[in-house]
GROMACS .gro file of N, CA, C and O in nm:
model
  380
    1UNK      N    1   9.452  13.503   4.366
    1UNK     CA    2   9.354  13.480   4.262
    1UNK      C    3   9.309  13.334   4.270
    1UNK      O    4   9.387  13.246   4.302
    2UNK      N    5   9.183  13.311   4.240
    2UNK     CA    6   9.124  13.178   4.245
    2UNK      C    7   9.076  13.134   4.107
    2UNK      O    8   9.037  13.216   4.024
    3UNK      N    9   9.081  13.003   4.086
    3UNK     CA   10   9.023  12.942   3.966
    3UNK      C   11   8.906  12.858   4.011
    3UNK      O   12   8.920  12.769   4.096
    4UNK      N   13   8.789  12.884   3.957
    4UNK     CA   14   8.668  12.810   3.990
    4UNK      C   15   8.622  12.732   3.868
    4UNK      O   16   8.606  12.790   3.760
    5UNK      N   17   8.603  12.603   3.885
    5UNK     CA   18   8.542  12.520   3.781
    5UNK      C   19   8.404  12.483   3.833
    5UNK      O   20   8.392  12.416   3.937
    6UNK      N   21   8.302  12.528   3.764
    6UNK     CA   22   8.164  12.512   3.809
    6UNK      C   23   8.091  12.428   3.704
    6UNK      O   24   8.092  12.461   3.585
    7UNK      N   25   8.026  12.321   3.751
    7UNK     CA   26   7.954  12.231   3.662
    7UNK      C   27   7.813  12.212   3.718
    7UNK      O   28   7.797  12.180   3.836
    8UNK      N   29   7.713  12.233   3.632
    8UNK     CA   30   7.575  12.210   3.674
    8UNK      C   31   7.488  12.181   3.553
    8UNK      O   32   7.531  12.199   3.439
    9UNK      N   33   7.367  12.136   3.580
    9UNK     CA   34   7.271  12.105   3.475
    9UNK      C   35   7.245  12.229   3.389
    9UNK      O   36   7.235  12.341   3.441
   10UNK      N   37   7.231  12.208   3.258
   10UNK     CA   38   7.201  12.319   3.168
   10UNK      C   39   7.075  12.394   3.210
   10UNK      O   40   7.063  12.514   3.185
   11UNK      N   41   6.985  12.328   3.277
   11UNK     CA   42   6.860  12.392   3.318
   11UNK      C   43   6.881  12.503   3.420
   11UNK      O   44   6.794  12.588   3.438
   12UNK      N   45   6.995  12.507   3.485
   12UNK     CA   46   7.025  12.608   3.587
   12UNK      C   47   7.102  12.726   3.529
   12UNK      O   48   7.116  12.830   3.591
   13UNK      N   49   7.151  12.714   3.409
   13UNK     CA   50   7.243  12.811   3.349
   13UNK      C   51   7.191  12.955   3.356
   13UNK      O   52   7.261  13.045   3.402
   14UNK      N   53   7.070  12.979   3.310
   14UNK     CA   54   7.016  13.115   3.308
   14UNK      C   55   7.009  13.175   3.448
   14UNK      O   56   7.039  13.293   3.468
   15UNK      N   57   6.967  13.095   3.546
   15UNK     CA   58   6.959  13.145   3.683
   15UNK      C   59   7.097  13.181   3.738
   15UNK      O   60   7.113  13.281   3.808
   16UNK      N   61   7.197  13.099   3.707
   16UNK     CA   62   7.333  13.127   3.752
   16UNK      C   63   7.382  13.260   3.696
   16UNK      O   64   7.431  13.346   3.770
   17UNK      N   65   7.366  13.279   3.567
   17UNK     CA   66   7.410  13.404   3.503
   17UNK      C   67   7.336  13.524   3.559
   17UNK      O   68   7.394  13.630   3.585
   18UNK      N   69   7.206  13.509   3.581
   18UNK     CA   70   7.126  13.620   3.635
   18UNK      C   71   7.172  13.657   3.775
   18UNK      O   72   7.189  13.774   3.808
   19UNK      N   73   7.193  13.556   3.860
   19UNK     CA   74   7.235  13.583   3.998
   19UNK      C   75   7.375  13.645   4.002
   19UNK      O   76   7.402  13.732   4.084
   20UNK      N   77   7.463  13.602   3.913
   20UNK     CA   78   7.597  13.662   3.905
   20UNK      C   79   7.587  13.808   3.863
   20UNK      O   80   7.657  13.894   3.918
   21UNK      N   81   7.501  13.837   3.766
   21UNK     CA   82   7.482  13.975   3.719
   21UNK      C   83   7.428  14.063   3.832
   21UNK      O   84   7.472  14.177   3.850
   22UNK      N   85   7.334  14.010   3.908
   22UNK     CA   86   7.276  14.085   4.019
   22UNK      C   87   7.382  14.120   4.124
   22UNK      O   88   7.377  14.227   4.185
   23UNK      N   89   7.477  14.031   4.145
   23UNK     CA   90   7.583  14.051   4.246
   23UNK      C   91   7.709  14.112   4.184
   23UNK      O   92   7.807  14.134   4.254
   24UNK      N   93   7.707  14.135   4.053
   24UNK     CA   94   7.821  14.193   3.980
   24UNK      C   95   7.948  14.109   3.996
   24UNK      O   96   8.056  14.161   4.024
   25UNK      N   97   7.933  13.978   3.978
   25UNK     CA   98   8.047  13.885   3.985
   25UNK      C   99   8.044  13.792   3.863
   25UNK      O  100   7.945  13.783   3.793
   26UNK      N  101   8.155  13.724   3.841
   26UNK     CA  102   8.160  13.625   3.734
   26UNK      C  103   8.147  13.683   3.595
   26UNK      O  104   8.097  13.618   3.505
   27UNK      N  105   8.194  13.806   3.576
   27UNK     CA  106   8.179  13.872   3.447
   27UNK      C  107   8.277  13.821   3.341
   27UNK      O  108   8.250  13.830   3.223
   28UNK      N  109   8.389  13.769   3.385
   28UNK     CA  110   8.491  13.718   3.293
   28UNK      C  111   8.500  13.567   3.312
   28UNK      O  112   8.542  13.521   3.420
   29UNK      N  113   8.458  13.493   3.212
   29UNK     CA  114   8.453  13.348   3.227
   29UNK      C  115   8.472  13.279   3.094
   29UNK      O  116   8.461  13.339   2.988
   30UNK      N  117   8.500  13.151   3.103
   30UNK     CA  118   8.495  13.063   2.987
   30UNK      C  119   8.378  12.969   3.010
   30UNK      O  120   8.365  12.912   3.118
   31UNK      N  121   8.293  12.956   2.910
   31UNK     CA  122   8.176  12.868   2.920
   31UNK      C  123   8.191  12.753   2.822
   31UNK      O  124   8.216  12.774   2.704
   32UNK      N  125   8.177  12.633   2.873
   32UNK     CA  126   8.172  12.513   2.790
   32UNK      C  127   8.026  12.469   2.796
   32UNK      O  128   7.981  12.416   2.898
   33UNK      N  129   7.949  12.493   2.689
   33UNK     CA  130   7.804  12.480   2.697
   33UNK      C  131   7.750  12.338   2.708
   33UNK      O  132   7.642  12.318   2.763
   34UNK      N  133   7.821  12.240   2.658
   34UNK     CA  134   7.771  12.102   2.665
   34UNK      C  135   7.879  12.013   2.725
   34UNK      O  136   7.985  11.995   2.666
   35UNK      N  137   7.850  11.963   2.845
   35UNK     CA  138   7.944  11.878   2.917
   35UNK      C  139   7.868  11.753   2.962
   35UNK      O  140   7.758  11.763   3.017
   36UNK      N  141   7.926  11.637   2.939
   36UNK     CA  142   7.865  11.512   2.981
   36UNK      C  143   7.942  11.456   3.100
   36UNK      O  144   8.063  11.475   3.111
   37UNK      N  145   7.870  11.383   3.186
   37UNK     CA  146   7.939  11.319   3.297
   37UNK      C  147   7.844  11.267   3.403
   37UNK      O  148   7.722  11.279   3.393
   38UNK      N  149   7.904  11.211   3.506
   38UNK     CA  150   7.830  11.156   3.618
   38UNK      C  151   7.900  11.197   3.746
   38UNK      O  152   8.021  11.183   3.759
   39UNK      N  153   7.823  11.252   3.836
   39UNK     CA  154   7.874  11.291   3.967
   39UNK      C  155   7.786  11.226   4.073
   39UNK      O  156   7.765  11.106   4.072
   40UNK      N  157   7.731  11.310   4.161
   40UNK     CA  158   7.648  11.259   4.270
   40UNK      C  159   7.499  11.276   4.243
   40UNK      O  160   7.416  11.251   4.329
   41UNK      N  161   7.463  11.319   4.122
   41UNK     CA  162   7.323  11.326   4.082
   41UNK      C  163   7.306  11.236   3.960
   41UNK      O  164   7.396  11.159   3.926
   42UNK      N  165   7.192  11.246   3.895
   42UNK     CA  166   7.169  11.162   3.777
   42UNK      C  167   7.274  11.193   3.671
   42UNK      O  168   7.311  11.309   3.652
   43UNK      N  169   7.319  11.093   3.598
   43UNK     CA  170   7.415  11.117   3.490
   43UNK      C  171   7.357  11.212   3.385
   43UNK      O  172   7.236  11.214   3.361
   44UNK      N  173   7.441  11.291   3.327
   44UNK     CA  174   7.403  11.381   3.218
   44UNK      C  175   7.490  11.342   3.099
   44UNK      O  176   7.604  11.384   3.087
   45UNK      N  177   7.437  11.255   3.013
   45UNK     CA  178   7.517  11.197   2.905
   45UNK      C  179   7.470  11.238   2.765
   45UNK      O  180   7.533  11.200   2.666
   46UNK      N  181   7.358  11.308   2.754
   46UNK     CA  182   7.311  11.354   2.624
   46UNK      C  183   7.269  11.241   2.531
   46UNK      O  184   7.270  11.258   2.410
   47UNK      N  185   7.232  11.127   2.586
   47UNK     CA  186   7.189  11.014   2.502
   47UNK      C  187   7.043  10.980   2.530
   47UNK      O  188   6.975  11.050   2.605
   48UNK      N  189   6.995  10.872   2.471
   48UNK     CA  190   6.853  10.837   2.487
   48UNK      C  191   6.820  10.788   2.628
   48UNK      O  192   6.705  10.795   2.670
   49UNK      N  193   6.918  10.739   2.700
   49UNK     CA  194   6.894  10.692   2.837
   49UNK      C  195   6.905  10.806   2.937
   49UNK      O  196   6.822  10.823   3.025
   50UNK      N  197   7.010  10.886   2.926
   50UNK     CA  198   7.034  11.002   3.014
   50UNK      C  199   7.043  11.126   2.923
   50UNK      O  200   7.151  11.171   2.889
   51UNK      N  201   6.928  11.182   2.883
   51UNK     CA  202   6.927  11.283   2.777
   51UNK      C  203   6.979  11.423   2.815
   51UNK      O  204   7.013  11.500   2.727
   52UNK      N  205   6.986  11.455   2.941
   52UNK     CA  206   7.030  11.590   2.978
   52UNK      C  207   7.180  11.606   2.963
   52UNK      O  208   7.253  11.510   2.946
   53UNK      N  209   7.225  11.731   2.970
   53UNK     CA  210   7.368  11.760   2.969
   53UNK      C  211   7.397  11.870   3.071
   53UNK      O  212   7.306  11.935   3.122
   54UNK      N  213   7.523  11.887   3.100
   54UNK     CA  214   7.568  11.989   3.194
   54UNK      C  215   7.630  12.105   3.118
   54UNK      O  216   7.659  12.096   2.999
   55UNK      N  217   7.654  12.212   3.190
   55UNK     CA  218   7.729  12.327   3.143
   55UNK      C  219   7.844  12.348   3.241
   55UNK      O  220   7.830  12.321   3.360
   56UNK      N  221   7.957  12.395   3.191
   56UNK     CA  222   8.073  12.419   3.277
   56UNK      C  223   8.122  12.562   3.258
   56UNK      O  224   8.131  12.610   3.145
   57UNK      N  225   8.153  12.627   3.369
   57UNK     CA  226   8.214  12.760   3.368
   57UNK      C  227   8.350  12.751   3.434
   57UNK      O  228   8.366  12.682   3.536
   58UNK      N  229   8.446  12.819   3.378
   58UNK     CA  230   8.577  12.837   3.441
   58UNK      C  231   8.591  12.987   3.464
   58UNK      O  232   8.584  13.067   3.370
   59UNK      N  233   8.604  13.023   3.591
   59UNK     CA  234   8.609  13.164   3.629
   59UNK      C  235   8.737  13.189   3.709
   59UNK      O  236   8.766  13.115   3.804
   60UNK      N  237   8.812  13.290   3.671
   60UNK     CA  238   8.925  13.336   3.749
   60UNK      C  239   8.883  13.464   3.819
   60UNK      O  240   8.830  13.555   3.755
   61UNK      N  241   8.901  13.468   3.951
   61UNK     CA  242   8.847  13.580   4.027
   61UNK      C  243   8.925  13.602   4.157
   61UNK      O  244   9.009  13.521   4.196
   62UNK      N  245   8.891  13.710   4.225
   62UNK     CA  246   8.950  13.738   4.356
   62UNK      C  247   8.886  13.647   4.461
   62UNK      O  248   8.782  13.585   4.437
   63UNK      N  249   8.947  13.643   4.578
   63UNK     CA  250   8.890  13.563   4.687
   63UNK      C  251   8.755  13.618   4.732
   63UNK      O  252   8.665  13.542   4.768
   64UNK      N  253   8.738  13.750   4.728
   64UNK     CA  254   8.610  13.810   4.765
   64UNK      C  255   8.500  13.768   4.667
   64UNK      O  256   8.390  13.731   4.708
   65UNK      N  257   8.533  13.773   4.539
   65UNK     CA  258   8.436  13.732   4.437
   65UNK      C  259   8.405  13.582   4.449
   65UNK      O  260   8.290  13.540   4.434
   66UNK      N  261   8.507  13.503   4.480
   66UNK     CA  262   8.488  13.359   4.499
   66UNK      C  263   8.382  13.332   4.605
   66UNK      O  264   8.293  13.248   4.586
   67UNK      N  265   8.389  13.403   4.716
   67UNK     CA  266   8.294  13.380   4.825
   67UNK      C  267   8.150  13.413   4.783
   67UNK      O  268   8.057  13.342   4.819
   68UNK      N  269   8.133  13.518   4.704
   68UNK     CA  270   8.000  13.554   4.657
   68UNK      C  271   7.947  13.447   4.561
   68UNK      O  272   7.831  13.406   4.570
   69UNK      N  273   8.033  13.400   4.472
   69UNK     CA  274   7.992  13.295   4.378
   69UNK      C  275   7.957  13.166   4.452
   69UNK      O  276   7.859  13.099   4.419
   70UNK      N  277   8.034  13.132   4.555
   70UNK     CA  278   8.003  13.013   4.634
   70UNK      C  279   7.866  13.025   4.701
   70UNK      O  280   7.792  12.927   4.708
   71UNK      N  281   7.832  13.144   4.747
   71UNK     CA  282   7.700  13.167   4.807
   71UNK      C  283   7.590  13.149   4.702
   71UNK      O  284   7.486  13.089   4.729
   72UNK      N  285   7.614  13.200   4.581
   72UNK     CA  286   7.517  13.182   4.472
   72UNK      C  287   7.497  13.032   4.445
   72UNK      O  288   7.383  12.986   4.429
   73UNK      N  289   7.606  12.957   4.441
   73UNK     CA  290   7.595  12.813   4.415
   73UNK      C  291   7.522  12.740   4.527
   73UNK      O  292   7.442  12.650   4.501
   74UNK      N  293   7.546  12.781   4.651
   74UNK     CA  294   7.473  12.720   4.764
   74UNK      C  295   7.324  12.746   4.750
   74UNK      O  296   7.242  12.657   4.775
   75UNK      N  297   7.287  12.867   4.711
   75UNK     CA  298   7.146  12.900   4.691
   75UNK      C  299   7.085  12.816   4.577
   75UNK      O  300   6.972  12.770   4.589
   76UNK      N  301   7.161  12.797   4.470
   76UNK     CA  302   7.112  12.714   4.359
   76UNK      C  303   7.094  12.569   4.402
   76UNK      O  304   6.999  12.503   4.360
   77UNK      N  305   7.184  12.518   4.485
   77UNK     CA  306   7.170  12.380   4.536
   77UNK      C  307   7.041  12.364   4.614
   77UNK      O  308   6.973  12.262   4.604
   78UNK      N  309   7.005  12.465   4.694
   78UNK     CA  310   6.883  12.461   4.774
   78UNK      C  311   6.759  12.471   4.685
   78UNK      O  312   6.658  12.408   4.710
   79UNK      N  313   6.769  12.554   4.580
   79UNK     CA  314   6.656  12.576   4.490
   79UNK      C  315   6.633  12.459   4.396
   79UNK      O  316   6.520  12.426   4.361
   80UNK      N  317   6.743  12.396   4.351
   80UNK     CA  318   6.734  12.287   4.254
   80UNK      C  319   6.788  12.158   4.315
   80UNK      O  320   6.889  12.105   4.271
   81UNK      N  321   6.719  12.109   4.413
   81UNK     CA  322   6.760  11.987   4.483
   81UNK      C  323   6.763  11.871   4.384
   81UNK      O  324   6.670  11.850   4.307
   82UNK      N  325   6.873  11.798   4.383
   82UNK     CA  326   6.885  11.682   4.297
   82UNK      C  327   6.941  11.710   4.158
   82UNK      O  328   6.970  11.618   4.084
   83UNK      N  329   6.957  11.837   4.121
   83UNK     CA  330   7.009  11.869   3.987
   83UNK      C  331   7.160  11.854   3.980
   83UNK      O  332   7.214  11.834   3.874
   84UNK      N  333   7.227  11.868   4.089
   84UNK     CA  334   7.373  11.858   4.088
   84UNK      C  335   7.439  11.990   4.055
   84UNK      O  336   7.417  12.046   3.947
   85UNK      N  337   7.514  12.042   4.148
   85UNK     CA  338   7.591  12.164   4.131
   85UNK      C  339   7.728  12.136   4.190
   85UNK      O  340   7.740  12.114   4.310
   86UNK      N  341   7.831  12.133   4.106
   86UNK     CA  342   7.967  12.105   4.153
   86UNK      C  343   8.055  12.228   4.135
   86UNK      O  344   8.039  12.303   4.038
   87UNK      N  345   8.146  12.247   4.228
   87UNK     CA  346   8.240  12.358   4.218
   87UNK      C  347   8.374  12.313   4.274
   87UNK      O  348   8.382  12.259   4.385
   88UNK      N  349   8.477  12.335   4.196
   88UNK     CA  350   8.614  12.303   4.236
   88UNK      C  351   8.694  12.432   4.233
   88UNK      O  352   8.692  12.504   4.133
   89UNK      N  353   8.762  12.462   4.343
   89UNK     CA  354   8.835  12.588   4.355
   89UNK      C  355   8.982  12.557   4.380
   89UNK      O  356   9.016  12.470   4.460
   90UNK      N  357   9.067  12.630   4.310
   90UNK     CA  358   9.211  12.616   4.332
   90UNK      C  359   9.276  12.754   4.322
   90UNK      O  360   9.216  12.848   4.270
   91UNK      N  361   9.397  12.764   4.374
   91UNK     CA  362   9.472  12.888   4.360
   91UNK      C  363   9.519  12.903   4.217
   91UNK      O  364   9.551  12.805   4.150
   92UNK      N  365   9.523  13.026   4.171
   92UNK     CA  366   9.569  13.053   4.034
   92UNK      C  367   9.673  13.164   4.038
   92UNK      O  368   9.669  13.252   4.124
   93UNK      N  369   9.763  13.158   3.945
   93UNK     CA  370   9.868  13.257   3.936
   93UNK      C  371   9.867  13.317   3.796
   93UNK      O  372   9.868  13.245   3.696
   94UNK      N  373   9.865  13.448   3.789
   94UNK     CA  374   9.868  13.517   3.661
   94UNK      C  375  10.014  13.537   3.622
   94UNK      O  376  10.095  13.584   3.700
   95UNK      N  377  10.046  13.502   3.499
   95UNK     CA  378  10.184  13.519   3.452
   95UNK      C  379  10.188  13.599   3.326
   95UNK      O  380  10.105  13.602   3.247
   0.00000   0.00000   0.00000
């Protein structure tokens, strides 16, 4: 089982959910709707200087589902150049 932490601009959220629904993946998730931070794109701090914010998803899934979600994220990176799409994957154990 894999744990995926996915962070991207709120502007991409609807497209991510739609693409996951089309591929029948990512159905069980935790969504943190407002996340602030700085990565390799413009900062998203929710203030007057950097007004945007990010959204974060935590998804536990199989390795097969992980690969499909990674492909969706790669497609979003190509479609939304400069918006920032981060994904961190680790092994997870159900207890």
